[in-house]
Coordinates of C-alpha atoms and ligand atoms in Angstrom, one line a residue:
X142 CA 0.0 0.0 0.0
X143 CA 3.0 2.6 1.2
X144 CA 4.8 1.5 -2.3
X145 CA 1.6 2.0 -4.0
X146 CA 0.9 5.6 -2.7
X147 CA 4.7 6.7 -3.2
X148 CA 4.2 5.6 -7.0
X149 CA 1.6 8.1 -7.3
X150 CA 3.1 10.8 -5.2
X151 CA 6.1 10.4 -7.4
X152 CA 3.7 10.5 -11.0
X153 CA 1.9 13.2 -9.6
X154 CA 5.0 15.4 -8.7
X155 CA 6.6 14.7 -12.4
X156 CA 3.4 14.8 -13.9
X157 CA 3.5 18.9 -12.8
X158 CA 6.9 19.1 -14.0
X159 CA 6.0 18.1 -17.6
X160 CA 5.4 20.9 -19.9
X161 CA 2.8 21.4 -22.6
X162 CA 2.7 23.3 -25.5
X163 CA -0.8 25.4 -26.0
X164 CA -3.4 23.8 -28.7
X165 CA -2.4 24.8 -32.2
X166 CA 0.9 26.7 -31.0
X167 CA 3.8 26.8 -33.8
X168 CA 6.1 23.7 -33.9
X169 CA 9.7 24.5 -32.1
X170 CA 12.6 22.5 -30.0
X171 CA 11.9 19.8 -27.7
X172 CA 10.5 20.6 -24.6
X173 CA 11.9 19.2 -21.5
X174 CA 10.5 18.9 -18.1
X175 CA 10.9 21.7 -15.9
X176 CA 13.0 23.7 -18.4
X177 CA 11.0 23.6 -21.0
X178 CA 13.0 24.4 -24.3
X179 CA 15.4 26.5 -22.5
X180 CA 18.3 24.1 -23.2
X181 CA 18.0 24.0 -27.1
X182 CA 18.2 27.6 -27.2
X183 CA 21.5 28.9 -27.5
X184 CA 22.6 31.2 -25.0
X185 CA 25.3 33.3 -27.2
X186 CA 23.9 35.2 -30.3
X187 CA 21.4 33.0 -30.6
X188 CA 19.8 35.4 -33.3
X189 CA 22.2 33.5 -35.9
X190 CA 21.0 30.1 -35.1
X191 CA 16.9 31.6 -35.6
X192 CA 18.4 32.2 -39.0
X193 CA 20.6 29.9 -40.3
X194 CA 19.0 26.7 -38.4
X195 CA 15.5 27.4 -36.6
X196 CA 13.9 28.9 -39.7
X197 CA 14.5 26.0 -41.8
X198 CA 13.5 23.2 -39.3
X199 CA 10.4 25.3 -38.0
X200 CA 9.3 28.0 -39.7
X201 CA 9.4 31.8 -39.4
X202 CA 7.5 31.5 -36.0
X203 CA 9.4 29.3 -33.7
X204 CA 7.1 27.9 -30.4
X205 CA 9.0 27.6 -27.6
X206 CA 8.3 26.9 -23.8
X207 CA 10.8 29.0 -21.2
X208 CA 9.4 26.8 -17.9
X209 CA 6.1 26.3 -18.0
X210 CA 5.9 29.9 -19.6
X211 CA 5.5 30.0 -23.6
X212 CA 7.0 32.3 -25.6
X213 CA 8.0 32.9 -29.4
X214 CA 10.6 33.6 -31.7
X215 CA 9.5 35.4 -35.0
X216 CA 12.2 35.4 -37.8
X217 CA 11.5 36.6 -41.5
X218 CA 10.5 40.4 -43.0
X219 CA 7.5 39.4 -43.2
X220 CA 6.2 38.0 -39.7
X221 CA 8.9 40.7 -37.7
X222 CA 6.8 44.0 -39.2
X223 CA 3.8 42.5 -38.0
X224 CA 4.4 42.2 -34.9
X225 CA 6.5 45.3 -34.3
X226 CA 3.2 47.1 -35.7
X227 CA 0.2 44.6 -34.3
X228 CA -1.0 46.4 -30.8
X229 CA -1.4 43.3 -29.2
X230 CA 2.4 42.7 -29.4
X231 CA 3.4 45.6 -27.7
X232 CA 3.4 44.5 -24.5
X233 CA 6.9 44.1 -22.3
X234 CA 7.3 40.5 -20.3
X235 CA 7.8 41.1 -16.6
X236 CA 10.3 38.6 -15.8
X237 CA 12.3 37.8 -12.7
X238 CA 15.1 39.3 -13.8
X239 CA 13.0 43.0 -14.6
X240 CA 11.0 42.8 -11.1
X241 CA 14.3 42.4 -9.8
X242 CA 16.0 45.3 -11.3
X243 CA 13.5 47.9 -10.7
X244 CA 13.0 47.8 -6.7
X245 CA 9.9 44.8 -7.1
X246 CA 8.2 47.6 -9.4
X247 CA 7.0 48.4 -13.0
X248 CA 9.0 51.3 -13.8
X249 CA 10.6 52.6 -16.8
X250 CA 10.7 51.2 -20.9
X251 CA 12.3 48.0 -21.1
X252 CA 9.5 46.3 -18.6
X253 CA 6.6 47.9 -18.9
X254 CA 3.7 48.8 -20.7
X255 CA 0.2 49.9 -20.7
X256 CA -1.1 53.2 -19.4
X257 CA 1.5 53.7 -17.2
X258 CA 4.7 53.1 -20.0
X259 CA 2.7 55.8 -22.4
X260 CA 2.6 58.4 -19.6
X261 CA 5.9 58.1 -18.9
X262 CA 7.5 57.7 -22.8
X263 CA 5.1 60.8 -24.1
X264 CA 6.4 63.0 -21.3
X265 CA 9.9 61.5 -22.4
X266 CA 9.5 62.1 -25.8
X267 CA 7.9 65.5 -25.3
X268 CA 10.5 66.7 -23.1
X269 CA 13.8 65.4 -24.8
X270 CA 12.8 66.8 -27.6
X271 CA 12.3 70.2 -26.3
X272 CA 16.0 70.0 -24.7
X273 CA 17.4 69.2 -28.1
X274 CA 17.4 65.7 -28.9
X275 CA 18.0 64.8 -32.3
X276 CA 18.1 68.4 -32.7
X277 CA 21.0 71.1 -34.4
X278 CA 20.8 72.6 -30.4
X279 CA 22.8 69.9 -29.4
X280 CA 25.4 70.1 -31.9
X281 CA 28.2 72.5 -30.6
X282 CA 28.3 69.6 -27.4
X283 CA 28.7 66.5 -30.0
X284 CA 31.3 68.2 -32.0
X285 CA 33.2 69.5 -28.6
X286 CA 32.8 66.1 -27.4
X287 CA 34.4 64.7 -30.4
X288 CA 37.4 67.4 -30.2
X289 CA 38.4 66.6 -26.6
X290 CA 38.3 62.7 -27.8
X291 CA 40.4 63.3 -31.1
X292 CA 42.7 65.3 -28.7
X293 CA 43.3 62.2 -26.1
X294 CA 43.7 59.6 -29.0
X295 CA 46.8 61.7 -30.6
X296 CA 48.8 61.1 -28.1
X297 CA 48.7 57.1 -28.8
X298 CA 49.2 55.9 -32.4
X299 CA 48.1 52.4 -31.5
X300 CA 44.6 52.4 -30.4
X301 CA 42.1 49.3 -28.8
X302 CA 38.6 50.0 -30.2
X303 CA 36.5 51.0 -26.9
X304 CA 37.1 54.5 -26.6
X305 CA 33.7 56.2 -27.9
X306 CA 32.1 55.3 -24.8
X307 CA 32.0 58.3 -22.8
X308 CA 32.1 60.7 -25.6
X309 CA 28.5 59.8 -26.5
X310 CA 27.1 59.2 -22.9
X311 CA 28.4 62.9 -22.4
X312 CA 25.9 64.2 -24.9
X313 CA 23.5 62.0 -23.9
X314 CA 24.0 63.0 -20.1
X315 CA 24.3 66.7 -20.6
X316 CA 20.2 66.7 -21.8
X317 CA 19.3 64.0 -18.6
X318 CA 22.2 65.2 -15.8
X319 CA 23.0 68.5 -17.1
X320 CA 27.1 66.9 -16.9
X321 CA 29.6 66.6 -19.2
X322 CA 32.3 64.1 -17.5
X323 CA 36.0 64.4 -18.4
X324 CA 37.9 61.8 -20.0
X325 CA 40.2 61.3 -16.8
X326 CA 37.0 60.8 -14.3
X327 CA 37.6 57.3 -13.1
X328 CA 34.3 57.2 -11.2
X329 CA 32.3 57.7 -14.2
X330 CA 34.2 55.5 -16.4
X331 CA 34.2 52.5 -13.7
X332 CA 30.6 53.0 -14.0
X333 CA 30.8 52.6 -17.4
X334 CA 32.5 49.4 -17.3
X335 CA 30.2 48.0 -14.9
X336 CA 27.3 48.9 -17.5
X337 CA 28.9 47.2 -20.4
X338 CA 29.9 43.9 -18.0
X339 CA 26.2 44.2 -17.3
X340 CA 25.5 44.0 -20.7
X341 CA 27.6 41.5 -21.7
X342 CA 26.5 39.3 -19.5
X343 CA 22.7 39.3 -20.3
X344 CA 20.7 37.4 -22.8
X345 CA 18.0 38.9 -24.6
X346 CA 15.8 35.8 -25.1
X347 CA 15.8 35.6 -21.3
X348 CA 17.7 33.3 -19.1
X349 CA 17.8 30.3 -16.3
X350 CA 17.3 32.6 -13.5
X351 CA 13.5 33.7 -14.8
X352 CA 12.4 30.0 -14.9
X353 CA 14.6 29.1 -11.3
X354 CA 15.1 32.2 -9.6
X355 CA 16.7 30.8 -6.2
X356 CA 19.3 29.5 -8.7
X357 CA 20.7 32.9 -7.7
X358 CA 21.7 31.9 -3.8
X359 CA 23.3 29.0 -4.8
X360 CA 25.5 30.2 -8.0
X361 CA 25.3 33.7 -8.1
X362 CA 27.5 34.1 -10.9
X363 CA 25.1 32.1 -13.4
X364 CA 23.8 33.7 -16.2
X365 CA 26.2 36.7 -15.6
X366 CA 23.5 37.7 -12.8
X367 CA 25.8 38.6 -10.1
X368 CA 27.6 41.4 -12.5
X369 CA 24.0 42.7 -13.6
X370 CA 23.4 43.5 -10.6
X371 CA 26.5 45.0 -9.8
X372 CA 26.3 46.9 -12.8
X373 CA 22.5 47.9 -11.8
X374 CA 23.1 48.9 -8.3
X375 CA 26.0 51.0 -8.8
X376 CA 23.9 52.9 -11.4
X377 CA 21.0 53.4 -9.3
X378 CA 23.4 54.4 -6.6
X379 CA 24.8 57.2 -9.0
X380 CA 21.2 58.3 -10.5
X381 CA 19.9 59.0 -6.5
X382 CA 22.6 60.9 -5.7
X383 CA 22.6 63.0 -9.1
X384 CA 18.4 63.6 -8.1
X385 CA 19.0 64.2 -5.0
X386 CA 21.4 66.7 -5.7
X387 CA 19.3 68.6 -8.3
X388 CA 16.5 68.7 -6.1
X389 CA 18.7 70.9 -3.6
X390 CA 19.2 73.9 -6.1
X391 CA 15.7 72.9 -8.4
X392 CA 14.1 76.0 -9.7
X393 CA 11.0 74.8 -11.2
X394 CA 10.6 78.0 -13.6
X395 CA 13.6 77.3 -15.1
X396 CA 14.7 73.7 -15.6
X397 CA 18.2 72.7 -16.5
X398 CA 18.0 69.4 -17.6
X399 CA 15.9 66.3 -17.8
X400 CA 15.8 65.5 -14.0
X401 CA 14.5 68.9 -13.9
X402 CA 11.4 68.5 -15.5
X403 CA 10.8 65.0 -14.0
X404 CA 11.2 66.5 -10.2
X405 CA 8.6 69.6 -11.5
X406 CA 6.3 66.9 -12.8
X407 CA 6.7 65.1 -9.8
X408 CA 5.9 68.4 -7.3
X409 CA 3.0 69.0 -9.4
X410 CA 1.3 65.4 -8.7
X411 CA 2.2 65.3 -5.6
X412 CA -0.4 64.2 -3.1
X413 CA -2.4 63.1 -6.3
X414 CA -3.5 59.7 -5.6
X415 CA -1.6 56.6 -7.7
X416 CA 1.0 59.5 -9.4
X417 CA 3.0 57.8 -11.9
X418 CA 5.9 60.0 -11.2
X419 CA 7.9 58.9 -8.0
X420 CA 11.9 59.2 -7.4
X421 CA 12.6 55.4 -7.9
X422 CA 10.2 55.5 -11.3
X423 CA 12.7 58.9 -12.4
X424 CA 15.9 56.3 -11.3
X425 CA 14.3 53.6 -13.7
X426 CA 14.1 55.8 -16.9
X427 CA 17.2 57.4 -16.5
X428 CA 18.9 53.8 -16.3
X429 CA 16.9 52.9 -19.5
X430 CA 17.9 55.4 -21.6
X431 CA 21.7 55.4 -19.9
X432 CA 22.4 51.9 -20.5
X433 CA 20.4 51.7 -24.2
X434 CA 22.4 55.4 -25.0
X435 CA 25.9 53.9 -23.3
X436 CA 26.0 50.9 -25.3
X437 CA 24.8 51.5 -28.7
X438 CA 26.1 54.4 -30.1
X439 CA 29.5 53.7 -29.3
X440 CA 29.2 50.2 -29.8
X441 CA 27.8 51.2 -33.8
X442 CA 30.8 53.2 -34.2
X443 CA 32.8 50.4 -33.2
X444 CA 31.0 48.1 -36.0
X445 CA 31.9 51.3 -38.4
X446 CA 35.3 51.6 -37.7
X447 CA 36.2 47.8 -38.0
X448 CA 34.3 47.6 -41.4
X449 CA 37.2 51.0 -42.8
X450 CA 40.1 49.0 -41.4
X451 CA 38.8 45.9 -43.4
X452 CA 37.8 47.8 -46.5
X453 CA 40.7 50.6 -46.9
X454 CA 39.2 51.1 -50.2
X455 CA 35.5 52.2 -48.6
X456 CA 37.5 54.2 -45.8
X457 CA 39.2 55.9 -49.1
X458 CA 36.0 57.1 -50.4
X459 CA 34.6 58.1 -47.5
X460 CA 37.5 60.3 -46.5
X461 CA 37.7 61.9 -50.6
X462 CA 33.9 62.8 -50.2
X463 CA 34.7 64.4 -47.1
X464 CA 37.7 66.2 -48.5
X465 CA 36.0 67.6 -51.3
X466 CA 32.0 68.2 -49.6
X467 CA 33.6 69.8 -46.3
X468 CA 37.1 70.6 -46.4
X469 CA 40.0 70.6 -44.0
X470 CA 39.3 73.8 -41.8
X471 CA 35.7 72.7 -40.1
X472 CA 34.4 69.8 -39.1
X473 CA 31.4 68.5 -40.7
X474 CA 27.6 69.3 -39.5
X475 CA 24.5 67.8 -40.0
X476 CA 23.6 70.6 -42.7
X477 CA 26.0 68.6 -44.4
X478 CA 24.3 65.2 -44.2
X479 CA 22.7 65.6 -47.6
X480 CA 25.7 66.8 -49.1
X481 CA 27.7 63.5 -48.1
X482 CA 25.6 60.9 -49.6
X483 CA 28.6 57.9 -49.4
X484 CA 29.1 58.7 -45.6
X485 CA 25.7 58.7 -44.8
X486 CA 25.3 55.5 -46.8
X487 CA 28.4 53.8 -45.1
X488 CA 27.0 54.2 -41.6
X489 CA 23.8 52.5 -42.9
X490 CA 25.4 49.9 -44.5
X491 CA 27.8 49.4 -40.8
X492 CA 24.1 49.4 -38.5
X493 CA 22.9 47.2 -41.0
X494 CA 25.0 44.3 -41.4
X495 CA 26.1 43.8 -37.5
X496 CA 23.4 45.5 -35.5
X497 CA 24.0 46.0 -32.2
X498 CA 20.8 45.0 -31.3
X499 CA 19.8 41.9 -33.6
X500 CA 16.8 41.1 -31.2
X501 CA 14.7 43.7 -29.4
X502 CA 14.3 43.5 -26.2
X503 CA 11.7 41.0 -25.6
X504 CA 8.0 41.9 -26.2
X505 CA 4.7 40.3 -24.8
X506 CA 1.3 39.4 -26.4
X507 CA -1.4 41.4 -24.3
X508 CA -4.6 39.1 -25.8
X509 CA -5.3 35.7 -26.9
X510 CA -4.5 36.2 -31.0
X511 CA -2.9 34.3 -34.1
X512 CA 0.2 34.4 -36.1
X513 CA 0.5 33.1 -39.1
X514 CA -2.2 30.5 -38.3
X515 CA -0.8 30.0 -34.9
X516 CA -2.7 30.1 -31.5
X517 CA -0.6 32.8 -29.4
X518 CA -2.1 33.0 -25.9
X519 CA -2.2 35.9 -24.1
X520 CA 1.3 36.8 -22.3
X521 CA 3.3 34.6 -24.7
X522 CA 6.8 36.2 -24.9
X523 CA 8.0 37.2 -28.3
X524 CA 11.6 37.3 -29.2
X525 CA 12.0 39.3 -32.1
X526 CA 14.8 38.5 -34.9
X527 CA 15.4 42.2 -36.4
X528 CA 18.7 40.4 -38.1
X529 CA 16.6 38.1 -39.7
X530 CA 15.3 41.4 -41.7
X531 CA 18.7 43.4 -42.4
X532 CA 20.3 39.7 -43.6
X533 CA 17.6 38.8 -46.1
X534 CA 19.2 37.6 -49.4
X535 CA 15.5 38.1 -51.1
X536 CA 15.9 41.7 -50.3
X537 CA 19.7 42.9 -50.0
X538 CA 21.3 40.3 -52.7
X539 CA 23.9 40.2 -50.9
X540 CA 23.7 40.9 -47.4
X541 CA 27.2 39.2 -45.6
X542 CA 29.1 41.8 -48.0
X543 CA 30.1 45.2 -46.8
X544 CA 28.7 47.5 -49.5
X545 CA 27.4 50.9 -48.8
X546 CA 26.4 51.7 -52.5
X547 CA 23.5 49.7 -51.5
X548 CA 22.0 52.5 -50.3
X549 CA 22.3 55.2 -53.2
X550 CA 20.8 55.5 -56.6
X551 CA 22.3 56.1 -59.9
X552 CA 22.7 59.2 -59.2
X553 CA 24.8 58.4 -56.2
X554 CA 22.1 60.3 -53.8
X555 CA 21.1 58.5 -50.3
X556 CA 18.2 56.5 -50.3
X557 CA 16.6 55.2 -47.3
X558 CA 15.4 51.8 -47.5
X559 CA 12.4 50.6 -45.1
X560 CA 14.1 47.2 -44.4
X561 CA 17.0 49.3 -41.9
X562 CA 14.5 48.7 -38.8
X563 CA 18.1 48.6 -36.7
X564 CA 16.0 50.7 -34.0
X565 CA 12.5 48.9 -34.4
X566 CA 8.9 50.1 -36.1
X567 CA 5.7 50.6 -34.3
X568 CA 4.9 51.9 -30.7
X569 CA 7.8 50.7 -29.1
X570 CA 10.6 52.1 -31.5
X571 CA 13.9 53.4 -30.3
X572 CA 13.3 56.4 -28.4
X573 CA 17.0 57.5 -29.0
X574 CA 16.8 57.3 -32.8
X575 CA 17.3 61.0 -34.1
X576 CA 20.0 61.6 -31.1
X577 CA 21.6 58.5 -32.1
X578 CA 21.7 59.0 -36.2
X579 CA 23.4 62.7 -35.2
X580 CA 26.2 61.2 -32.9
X581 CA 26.9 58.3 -35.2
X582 CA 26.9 60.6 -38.3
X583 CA 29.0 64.0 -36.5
X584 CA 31.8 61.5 -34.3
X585 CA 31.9 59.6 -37.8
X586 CA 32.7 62.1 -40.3
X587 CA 35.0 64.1 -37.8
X588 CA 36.8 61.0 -37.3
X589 CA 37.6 60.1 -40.9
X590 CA 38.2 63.4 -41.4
X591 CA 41.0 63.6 -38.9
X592 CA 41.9 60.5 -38.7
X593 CA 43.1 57.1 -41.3
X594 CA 43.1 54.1 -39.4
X595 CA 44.4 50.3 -40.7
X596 CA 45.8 47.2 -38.9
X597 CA 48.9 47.4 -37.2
X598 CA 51.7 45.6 -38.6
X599 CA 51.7 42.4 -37.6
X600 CA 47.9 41.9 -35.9
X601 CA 45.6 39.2 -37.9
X602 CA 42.5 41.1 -39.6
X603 CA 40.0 40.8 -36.6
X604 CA 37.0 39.3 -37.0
X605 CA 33.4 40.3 -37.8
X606 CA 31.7 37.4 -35.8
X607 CA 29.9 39.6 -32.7
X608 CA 30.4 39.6 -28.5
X609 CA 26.9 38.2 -27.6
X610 CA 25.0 39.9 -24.9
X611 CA 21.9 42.1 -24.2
X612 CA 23.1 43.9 -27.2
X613 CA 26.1 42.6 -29.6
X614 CA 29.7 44.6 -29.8
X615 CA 32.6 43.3 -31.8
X616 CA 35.3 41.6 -30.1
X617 CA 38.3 43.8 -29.4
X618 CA 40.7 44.8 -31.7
X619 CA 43.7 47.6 -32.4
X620 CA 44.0 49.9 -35.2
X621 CA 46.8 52.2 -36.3
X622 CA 45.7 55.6 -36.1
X623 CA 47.0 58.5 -38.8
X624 CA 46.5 61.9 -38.6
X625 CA 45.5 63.5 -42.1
X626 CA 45.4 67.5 -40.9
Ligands
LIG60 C1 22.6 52.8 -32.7 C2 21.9 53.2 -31.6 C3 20.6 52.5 -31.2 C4 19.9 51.4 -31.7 C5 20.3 50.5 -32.9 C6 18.7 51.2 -31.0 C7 17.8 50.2 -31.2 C8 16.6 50.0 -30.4 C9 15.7 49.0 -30.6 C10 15.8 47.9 -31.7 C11 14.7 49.1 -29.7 C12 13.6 48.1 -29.4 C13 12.3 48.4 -30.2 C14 11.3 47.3 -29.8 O1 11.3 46.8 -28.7 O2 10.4 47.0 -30.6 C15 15.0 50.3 -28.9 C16 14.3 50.7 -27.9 C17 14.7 51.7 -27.0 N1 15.8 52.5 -27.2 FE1 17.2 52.4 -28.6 N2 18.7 52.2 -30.0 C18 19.8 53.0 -30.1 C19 20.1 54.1 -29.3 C20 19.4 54.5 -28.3 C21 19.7 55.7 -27.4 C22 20.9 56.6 -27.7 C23 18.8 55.7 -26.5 C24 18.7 56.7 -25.3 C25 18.4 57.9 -25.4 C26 17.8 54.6 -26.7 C27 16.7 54.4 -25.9 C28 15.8 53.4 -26.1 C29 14.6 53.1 -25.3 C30 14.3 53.8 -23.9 C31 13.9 52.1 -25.8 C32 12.7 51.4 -25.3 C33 11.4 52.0 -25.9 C34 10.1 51.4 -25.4 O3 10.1 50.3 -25.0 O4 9.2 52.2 -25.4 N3 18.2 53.9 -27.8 N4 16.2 50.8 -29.4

C-alpha cells in the first residue's frame, strides 16, 4: 500500500513538471520537463541560429516553452513588421530578472507597458525633444565632445577599439544630468565598465534565473547575474545621488535638464493619488535610456570603424567625399548630411550588417490572438529577430558583404530603405533614434576626417563574428591611427 501511494506521489510530482505546448501553437525544440526548451536555445547570439538553423526546421515562427511559460521567436521580414506594428504585441514581459531590477516595481521602458509606459515615454518624448534631442541645439556639445576625444587619442598611435564610450554618454547626459564628464574621471568611467559587464553578461531571449530564480543563492555568478546587478546597483546608486542633488538647487521655472522636469512633474502630482511620477520610477528611466544610450552608439561606431580597417578602399572614399563636400578647416555638420551621400550610406550599411541589437528587447502578447495560423495566448513572450530582416538575401542580394552603395541610386544620392529597422517600427521604437543618427553621423565624419586608421603591422584582420549579450559589440581589436590634418 506505502509502495503504492509513493508511485503516485512520485507521478503526480513529475506529472507537474511536464510541460505542454498550448493547442495549435507553432512547432519548435523539444520541450523538456521543468525547463522547457530552455536548453536547445542557444545562449550566445542566438539570433544566428533563428536564421541559419530554426527557420528551416520550424518556420518563421518558432514555439518555444521558457518553464512552463510560452514564448516565441519570429524570424522573416515578413512575420517581424507585423508584430512590431500589431497592438497586441506591444506588451513588455515582466520577468524575474526585470521585477528584480527595478525595486519589485514596473517602472521605466524596457519592462513595462500599458497606461503607465505611455505616460511616462510621451512626457519622455515631449520633453527630450524640447532639450534638443535629435536636434542642431545639441550640436556645438557633439562636436566639442568629439574634439576633446580626437585630442586624447593623438597622443597614442596604437589604439584598442572601446574608446567612444564616454564621448557619447556625455551628450547623452548633458540633456538628462545636465554633466559633461571628463575623460580622466575614473568614477564615471568605472561605472561605465560596470554597464557594459552588465550587458555583456545578459541574454536577450531571457535566461535560467526567470524560470529558477533561487538558482541565484546557490550560484550567483550564473547567467552573468551577479555582475548585472552590480552593474544595476552601482547605477541606481549614482542616479539617486545626481536627483537628490538637483532637487537641492531645483528651480522649477527654469529647468536645467531632464531630471529637472521629472522632479517639476513630480511636485506637481504630488499628493495626487496613484502619481506615476515617483523618485525610484525617475531612477528607472534614467537607467533605460543610460544603458540603451551607453552601449549602442559607441558600440555602432565600433562596428563602423572595423568595417574601414577591413575595406581601406570604402575608408578611401569616404574620406575623398569628405575632403572635397567639407574641407580641411571645419568639421562636418549635420547641414552637411545631404551633401555627403557615401558617408551617410556607409553608416547605414555598418548598422545594417552587425546591429548591435539583432533582437529587441523581448515583447509580450497582451490578448489571446494568431500568427501566421498560430494560436498565441495571451502573455506569450515574443523574441524578435530584427537580423533576420537586415540579412535577407531576397531583399539585399547580398547581405554578408560590406557594400554601402546599396544605399544610393544612380545618381549616387542617399536613399533610405524601409528594411533598416536597426532601431524597431511601431509603438515601441527606439526612443534615441534622431539623437543616435546625429552622434553616429557627427563623431563619424570628424573621425575620418581627422583620422586614417588600418591594422597594425603584424595583428591578424579581426573578425566580424559579434560579442553576444543584451546587445552585440565586436570583439576587441587595435587599429593604427594617422592623422591626415
Ligand atoms: C545605434 C543606436 C541604437 C539602436 C540601434 C537602438 C535600437 C533600439 C531597438 C531595436 C529598440 C527596441 C524596439 C522594440 O522593442 O520593438 C530600442 C528601444 C529603445 N531605445 Fe534604442 N537604440 C539605439 C540608441 C538609443 C539611445 C541613444 C537611447 C537613449 C536615449 C535609446 C533608448 C531606447 C529606449 C528607452 C527604448 C525602449 C522604448 C520602449 O520600450 O518604449 N536607444 N532601441
Amino acid at each position: 500500500m506505502i509502495t503504492l501511494i509513493l508511485i503516485a506521489l512520485i507521478a503526480s510530482i513529475l506529472y507537474s513538471l511536464l510541460i505542454f505546448r498550448p493547442k495549435n501553437f507553432p512547432p519548435g525544440p523539444p520541450c523538456l520537463p521543468l525547463v522547457g526548451t530552455l536548453p536547445f536555445v542557444p545562449s550566445k547570439n542566438v539570433h544566428f541560429t533563428m536564421v541559419k538553423k530554426w527557420i528551416n526546421d520550424y518556420g518563421p515562427v518558432v514555439g518555444l516553452m521558457f518553464g512552463s511559460h510560452p514564448a516565441v521567436a519570429v524570424i522573416g521580414a515578413k512575420q517581424v513588421m507585423e508584430v512590431l506594428r500589431r497592438d497586441e504585441f506591444q506588451g513588455r514581459p515582466y520577468t524575474f530578472n526585470a521585477k528584480h531590477r527595478s525595486f519589485n516595481k514596473r517602472l521605466g521602458f524596457f519592462f513595462t507597458d500599458g497606461p503607465f509606459w505611455q505616460e511616462q515615454r510621451r512626457f519622455t518624448l515631449r520633453h527630450l525633444r524640447d532639450l534638443g534631442f535629435g536636434k542642431k541645439s545639441l550640436e556645438g556639445i557633439i562636436v566639442d565632445e568629439a574634439e576633446v576625444l580626437f585630442k586624447k587619442l593623438l597622443n597614442v598611435e596604437i589604439q584598442r577599439n572601446g574608446f567612444f564610450g564616454l564621448s557619447s554618454i556625455n551628450v547623452l547626459w548633458a540633456v538628462l544630468g545636465g554633466v559633461r564628464h571628463s575623460q580622466n574621471d575614473t568614477e564615471f568611467t568605472t561605472l561605465l565598465q560596470k554597464i557594459t559587464k552588465l550587458f555583456r553578461t545578459g541574454n536577450p531571449s531571457g535566461d535560467i534565473i526567470d524560470i529558477i530564480p533561487f538558482l541565484r543563492h546557490l550560484f550567483p555568478d550564473v547567467a552573468g547575474y551577479k555582475d548585472r546587478m552590480i552593474g544595476t546597483v552601482c547605477s541606481q546608486n549614482y542616479f539617486r545621488k545626481s536627483i537628490r542633488e538637483h532637487m537641492k538647487t531645483l528651480d522649477e521655472n527654469a529647468p536645467r535638464d531632464f531630471i529637472d522636469l521629472y522632479l517639476t512633474e513630480m511636485k506637481q502630482n504630488d499628493g495626487t493619488n496613484n502619481s506615476s511620477y515617483t523618485e525610484d520610477g525617475l531612477i528607472m528611466i534614467l537607467l533605460d535610456l543610460f544603458s540603451a544610450g551607453a552601449e549602442s552608439v559607441a558600440n555602432s561606431l565600433d562596428y563602423a570603424l572595423l568595417y574601414m580597417i577591413l575595406n581601406p578602399h570604402i575608408q578611401k572614399k569616404v574620406q575623398e567625399e569628405l575632403d572635397t563636400v567639407v574641407g580641411r578647416s571645419r568639421r562636418p555638420t549635420l547641414d552637411d548630411k545631404p551633401r555627403l551621400p557615401y558617408v551617410e550610406a556607409t553608416i547605414s550599411e555598418a548598422l545594417r550588417i552587425n546591429p548591435i541589437a539583432p533582437l529587441t528587447p523581448n515583447h509580450r502578447v497582451l490578448k489571446d490572438t494568431k500568427l501566421d495560423g498560430y494560436e498565441i495566448p495571451k502573455e506569450t513572450m515574443v523574441i524578435i529577430n530584427i537580423w533576420s530582416v537586415l540579412s535577407d538575401p531576397g531583399h539585399w542580394g547580398d547581405p554578408e558583404v560590406f557594400r554601402p552603395d546599396r544605399f544610393l541610386d544612380c545618381n549616387g544620392k542617399f536613399v533610405k530603405d524601409e528594411w533598416l529597422v536597426n532601431f524597431g517600427s511601431g509603438k515601441r521604437y527606439c526612443i534615441g533614434e534622431s539623437l543616435a543618427k546625429n552622434v553616429l553621423f557627427i563623431f563619424f565624419a570628424s573621425f575620418f576626417q581627422e583620422f586614417s586608421i588600418t591594422i597594425p603591422e603584424g595583428d591578424p584582420s579581426p573578425t566580424t563574428m559579434p560579442q553576444p549579450g543584451f546587445t552585440t559589440a565586436p570583439h576587441p581589436f587595435r587599429m593604427k591611427l594617422k592623422q591626415r590634418m
